[in-house]
Coordinates of C-alpha atoms in Angstrom, one line a residue:
X1 CA 131.3 110.7 108.6
X2 CA 127.8 109.9 109.8
X3 CA 126.4 106.4 109.5
X4 CA 123.9 107.6 106.9
X5 CA 126.5 109.1 104.6
X6 CA 128.7 106.1 105.0
X7 CA 125.7 103.8 104.1
X8 CA 125.0 105.9 101.0
X9 CA 128.6 105.8 99.9
X10 CA 128.9 102.1 100.4
X11 CA 125.7 101.5 98.4
X12 CA 127.2 103.4 95.4
X13 CA 130.5 101.5 95.9
X14 CA 128.5 98.2 95.8
X15 CA 126.9 99.3 92.5
X16 CA 130.3 100.1 91.0
X17 CA 131.8 96.9 92.2
X18 CA 128.9 94.8 90.8
X19 CA 129.2 96.7 87.5
X20 CA 132.9 95.8 87.2
X21 CA 132.2 92.2 88.4
X22 CA 129.5 91.8 85.7
X23 CA 131.9 92.7 83.0
X24 CA 134.6 90.4 84.2
X25 CA 132.0 87.6 84.4
X26 CA 130.9 88.2 80.9
X27 CA 134.5 87.9 79.7
X28 CA 135.0 84.7 81.8
X29 CA 131.9 82.8 80.7
X30 CA 132.7 82.8 77.0
X31 CA 133.9 79.2 77.0
X32 CA 132.8 78.2 80.5
X33 CA 129.4 76.8 81.5
X34 CA 127.6 78.8 84.3
X35 CA 127.9 76.0 86.9
X36 CA 131.6 75.8 86.5
X37 CA 131.9 79.6 86.5
X38 CA 130.0 79.9 89.7
X39 CA 132.5 77.5 91.4
X40 CA 135.7 78.9 89.9
X41 CA 135.0 82.6 90.9
X42 CA 135.0 81.5 94.6
X43 CA 138.3 79.8 94.6
X44 CA 140.2 82.8 95.8
X45 CA 137.3 85.1 97.0
X46 CA 135.9 82.7 99.7
X47 CA 139.2 81.8 101.4
X48 CA 140.1 85.5 101.4
X49 CA 136.8 86.6 102.9
X50 CA 136.9 83.8 105.6
X51 CA 140.5 84.7 106.5
X52 CA 139.5 88.3 106.9
X53 CA 136.5 87.2 109.1
X54 CA 138.7 85.2 111.4
X55 CA 141.2 88.0 111.7
X56 CA 138.6 90.7 112.5
X57 CA 136.1 88.8 114.5
X58 CA 137.6 85.4 115.5
X59 CA 136.6 81.9 114.7
X60 CA 133.4 82.2 116.7
X61 CA 132.0 84.6 114.0
X62 CA 131.8 81.6 111.6
X63 CA 130.2 79.1 114.0
X64 CA 127.3 81.3 115.1
X65 CA 125.5 80.7 111.7
X66 CA 124.9 77.0 112.6
X67 CA 123.0 77.6 115.8
X68 CA 119.3 78.0 116.1
X69 CA 117.0 79.8 113.7
X70 CA 119.9 81.6 112.0
X71 CA 120.9 78.5 110.2
X72 CA 117.5 78.3 108.4
X73 CA 117.9 81.8 107.0
X74 CA 121.5 81.1 106.1
X75 CA 120.5 78.1 104.0
X76 CA 117.6 79.9 102.3
X77 CA 119.9 82.9 101.5
X78 CA 122.6 80.5 100.1
X79 CA 120.1 78.6 97.9
X80 CA 118.5 81.7 96.4
X81 CA 121.8 83.5 95.7
X82 CA 123.1 80.3 94.1
X83 CA 120.1 80.2 91.8
X84 CA 120.3 83.9 91.1
X85 CA 124.0 83.9 90.2
X86 CA 123.6 80.8 88.1
X87 CA 120.7 82.3 86.2
X88 CA 122.6 85.5 85.7
X89 CA 125.7 83.8 84.3
X90 CA 123.5 81.7 82.0
X91 CA 121.8 84.9 80.8
X92 CA 125.2 86.5 80.0
X93 CA 126.0 83.6 77.7
X94 CA 122.9 84.5 75.7
X95 CA 122.9 88.3 75.9
X96 CA 125.3 91.2 75.9
X97 CA 126.2 92.3 79.4
X98 CA 124.7 95.8 78.8
X99 CA 121.3 94.1 78.1
X100 CA 121.3 91.2 80.6
X101 CA 122.4 93.2 83.6
X102 CA 119.7 96.0 83.5
X103 CA 117.0 93.3 83.4
X104 CA 118.5 91.4 86.3
X105 CA 118.9 94.7 88.1
X106 CA 115.2 94.8 88.7
X107 CA 115.7 92.8 91.9
X108 CA 114.4 95.8 94.1
X109 CA 111.0 95.2 92.4
X110 CA 110.9 91.6 93.6
X111 CA 112.3 92.5 97.1
X112 CA 109.5 95.0 97.6
X113 CA 106.8 92.6 96.3
X114 CA 108.0 89.9 98.8
X115 CA 108.0 92.5 101.6
X116 CA 104.5 93.6 100.6
X117 CA 103.1 90.0 100.4
X118 CA 104.5 89.4 103.8
X119 CA 102.7 92.4 105.2
X120 CA 105.9 94.1 106.2
X121 CA 105.3 97.3 104.1
X122 CA 102.3 99.1 102.7
X123 CA 101.8 99.9 99.1
X124 CA 102.7 103.5 98.4
X125 CA 102.5 105.8 95.4
X126 CA 106.3 105.6 95.0
X127 CA 106.2 101.7 94.9
X128 CA 103.5 101.7 92.2
X129 CA 105.3 104.2 90.0
X130 CA 108.7 102.5 90.6
X131 CA 107.2 99.1 89.7
X132 CA 105.8 100.5 86.5
X133 CA 109.1 102.1 85.6
X134 CA 110.9 98.8 86.2
X135 CA 108.5 96.8 84.1
X136 CA 108.5 99.4 81.3
X137 CA 112.3 99.6 81.2
X138 CA 112.7 95.8 81.1
X139 CA 110.0 95.7 78.4
X140 CA 111.9 98.3 76.3
X141 CA 115.2 96.5 76.5
X142 CA 113.5 93.1 75.9
X143 CA 111.6 94.3 72.8
X144 CA 114.6 96.1 71.3
X145 CA 116.9 93.1 72.0
X146 CA 114.7 90.5 70.6
X147 CA 113.8 92.4 67.4
X148 CA 117.0 94.0 65.9
X149 CA 120.7 93.1 66.0
X150 CA 123.5 95.7 66.7
X151 CA 123.3 96.8 63.0
X152 CA 119.5 97.3 63.1
X153 CA 118.7 94.2 61.0
X154 CA 116.0 91.8 61.7
X155 CA 117.3 88.9 63.8
X156 CA 117.0 85.2 62.9
X157 CA 114.6 82.8 64.7
X158 CA 117.5 81.2 66.5
X159 CA 118.9 84.6 67.7
X160 CA 115.4 85.6 68.9
X161 CA 115.1 82.2 70.8
X162 CA 118.5 82.7 72.4
X163 CA 117.6 86.3 73.4
X164 CA 114.3 85.2 74.9
X165 CA 116.1 82.5 76.9
X166 CA 118.6 85.1 78.1
X167 CA 115.9 87.5 79.2
X168 CA 114.0 84.9 81.0
X169 CA 117.0 83.8 83.0
X170 CA 117.9 87.5 83.8
X171 CA 114.4 87.9 85.2
X172 CA 114.7 84.7 87.2
X173 CA 118.0 86.0 88.5
X174 CA 116.3 89.2 89.7
X175 CA 113.6 87.2 91.4
X176 CA 116.1 85.0 93.2
X177 CA 118.2 87.9 94.3
X178 CA 115.0 89.6 95.6
X179 CA 114.5 86.7 97.9
X180 CA 118.2 86.7 98.8
X181 CA 118.1 90.2 100.1
X182 CA 115.0 89.6 102.3
X183 CA 116.5 86.4 103.7
X184 CA 119.9 88.0 104.3
X185 CA 118.3 91.0 105.9
X186 CA 116.6 88.7 108.4
X187 CA 119.8 86.8 108.9
X188 CA 121.8 89.9 109.8
X189 CA 119.2 90.9 112.5
X190 CA 120.4 88.0 114.7
X191 CA 122.9 88.9 117.5
X192 CA 126.5 88.1 116.9
X193 CA 126.2 88.0 113.1
X194 CA 128.5 90.2 111.0
X195 CA 128.5 91.0 107.3
X196 CA 131.9 89.7 106.3
X197 CA 131.6 86.3 108.0
X198 CA 128.1 86.0 106.6
X199 CA 129.3 86.4 103.1
X200 CA 132.1 83.9 103.6
X201 CA 129.9 81.2 104.9
X202 CA 126.9 81.9 102.7
X203 CA 128.8 82.2 99.5
X204 CA 131.0 79.3 100.6
X205 CA 127.8 77.1 100.7
X206 CA 127.1 78.4 97.1
X207 CA 130.5 77.2 96.0
X208 CA 129.9 73.8 97.6
X209 CA 126.5 73.4 95.9
X210 CA 128.2 74.3 92.5
X211 CA 131.0 71.9 93.2
X212 CA 128.5 69.0 93.9
X213 CA 126.7 69.9 90.6
X214 CA 130.0 69.9 88.7
X215 CA 130.9 66.5 90.2
X216 CA 127.6 65.0 89.1
X217 CA 128.0 66.5 85.6
X218 CA 131.5 65.1 85.3
X219 CA 130.4 61.7 86.3
X220 CA 127.5 61.8 83.8
X221 CA 129.9 63.0 81.0
X222 CA 132.3 60.2 82.0
X223 CA 129.7 57.6 81.7
X224 CA 128.5 58.9 78.4
X225 CA 132.1 59.3 77.2
X226 CA 131.6 63.0 76.5
X227 CA 134.8 65.2 76.6
X228 CA 134.3 68.6 78.1
X229 CA 136.6 71.5 77.2
X230 CA 138.6 72.9 80.2
X231 CA 138.3 76.5 81.2
X232 CA 141.2 78.6 79.8
X233 CA 143.6 80.4 82.1
X234 CA 142.3 83.7 80.7
X235 CA 138.7 82.9 81.6
X236 CA 139.8 81.5 85.0
X237 CA 141.5 84.8 85.7
X238 CA 138.5 86.9 84.8
X239 CA 136.2 84.7 86.9
X240 CA 138.5 84.8 90.0
X241 CA 138.8 88.6 89.6
X242 CA 135.1 88.9 89.3
X243 CA 134.5 86.9 92.4
X244 CA 136.8 89.1 94.5
X245 CA 135.4 92.3 93.2
X246 CA 131.7 91.3 93.3
X247 CA 131.8 89.5 96.7
X248 CA 134.4 91.7 98.2
X249 CA 133.9 95.3 97.2
X250 CA 130.3 94.7 96.1
X251 CA 128.8 92.3 98.7
X252 CA 130.6 93.6 101.8
X253 CA 129.8 97.2 100.9
X254 CA 126.1 96.5 100.1
X255 CA 125.3 94.4 103.2
X256 CA 127.2 96.8 105.5
X257 CA 125.1 99.6 104.0
X258 CA 122.0 97.5 104.8
X259 CA 122.9 97.4 108.4
X260 CA 123.6 101.2 108.4
X261 CA 120.7 102.6 106.5
X262 CA 118.4 99.6 105.9
X263 CA 117.6 97.7 102.8
X264 CA 114.9 100.2 101.8
X265 CA 117.5 102.8 100.9
X266 CA 120.6 100.7 100.0
X267 CA 118.9 98.3 97.6
X268 CA 117.6 100.8 95.0
X269 CA 120.9 102.7 95.1
X270 CA 122.9 99.6 94.5
X271 CA 120.7 98.8 91.5
X272 CA 122.2 101.7 89.5
X273 CA 124.9 99.3 88.4
X274 CA 123.4 99.1 84.9
X275 CA 124.9 102.6 84.2
X276 CA 128.4 101.2 85.0
X277 CA 127.8 98.1 82.9
X278 CA 126.5 100.2 80.0
X279 CA 129.7 102.4 80.1
X280 CA 132.2 99.5 80.7
X281 CA 130.4 97.2 78.2
X282 CA 130.7 99.8 75.5
X283 CA 134.3 100.5 76.2
X284 CA 135.8 97.0 77.0
X285 CA 133.4 94.6 75.3
X286 CA 132.6 96.9 72.3
X287 CA 128.9 96.4 72.7
X288 CA 126.7 98.8 70.8
X289 CA 124.0 100.5 72.8
X290 CA 120.9 101.7 71.1
X291 CA 118.9 104.8 72.2
X292 CA 116.0 102.6 73.2
X293 CA 118.2 100.3 75.3
X294 CA 119.6 103.4 77.0
X295 CA 116.1 104.6 77.7
X296 CA 115.3 101.2 79.2
X297 CA 118.3 101.4 81.5
X298 CA 117.3 104.9 82.7
X299 CA 113.7 103.8 83.3
X300 CA 114.9 100.7 85.3
X301 CA 117.3 102.8 87.4
X302 CA 114.7 105.5 88.1
X303 CA 112.2 102.9 89.0
X304 CA 114.5 101.1 91.4
X305 CA 115.4 104.3 93.2
X306 CA 111.7 105.2 93.6
X307 CA 110.7 101.8 94.9
X308 CA 112.1 102.3 98.3
X309 CA 112.1 106.1 98.9

């Protein structure tokens, strides 16, 4: 198999893995706040990825990130992916997965905008058309979501407010992920840096950040005598499974594809995950999908693919 074919296949595998992961996260955040969810999903995934890294590349593969300029891009990548994942999980608490995920999947739009502002790429016809399709698709989903409920009835002001918050956080997630891809692409260009160790260290920093946030929140609640409900075993299982699938099958596949065929091709292909979320959400979460929402998903996916052709 050629490197090109392998890269394309891994990009599709990443999309499928992220689609499954999104559904498991949706199931896991029902009674868990986004900060705690971010921490819990790494309890098994991070030790597993780091163990695989040491077995494949040796302990040196983990220490190389803390030398020279690479450490800067590692920290930037860790901060932006932490923000992106937190915003995404918060969005899922407000919206159906089949609505939240397509909006957050517009990250190729922001990746390309960042590259253009940096003077790395020129504005092409494909980028203009792809950008318009992304914006139109997100607009269709947002309009339909904020106007009618699943039975076609007018939503209350509180429901509209929750939907608006969910959509804003989904867009913020896409923006943060757009920066993450650019920073990670630069990080992977340094000698001696491999995909699997990078994911273990970078996402390990994410879990550390989330853990610090949880500790601060716990102390604040303790001082204010606020009792917080613990995460159920069922939610914990879904979050752990989601972490393994998203960071394992999804993350490793995607960034390996980036090294094989470049972010220009792998990023838009990986963004077709809304199709998988749409299918899985309707089957396992019993979410009703309107024709307009389906049209919005198709528009976003087509736009994302066009963005980097």
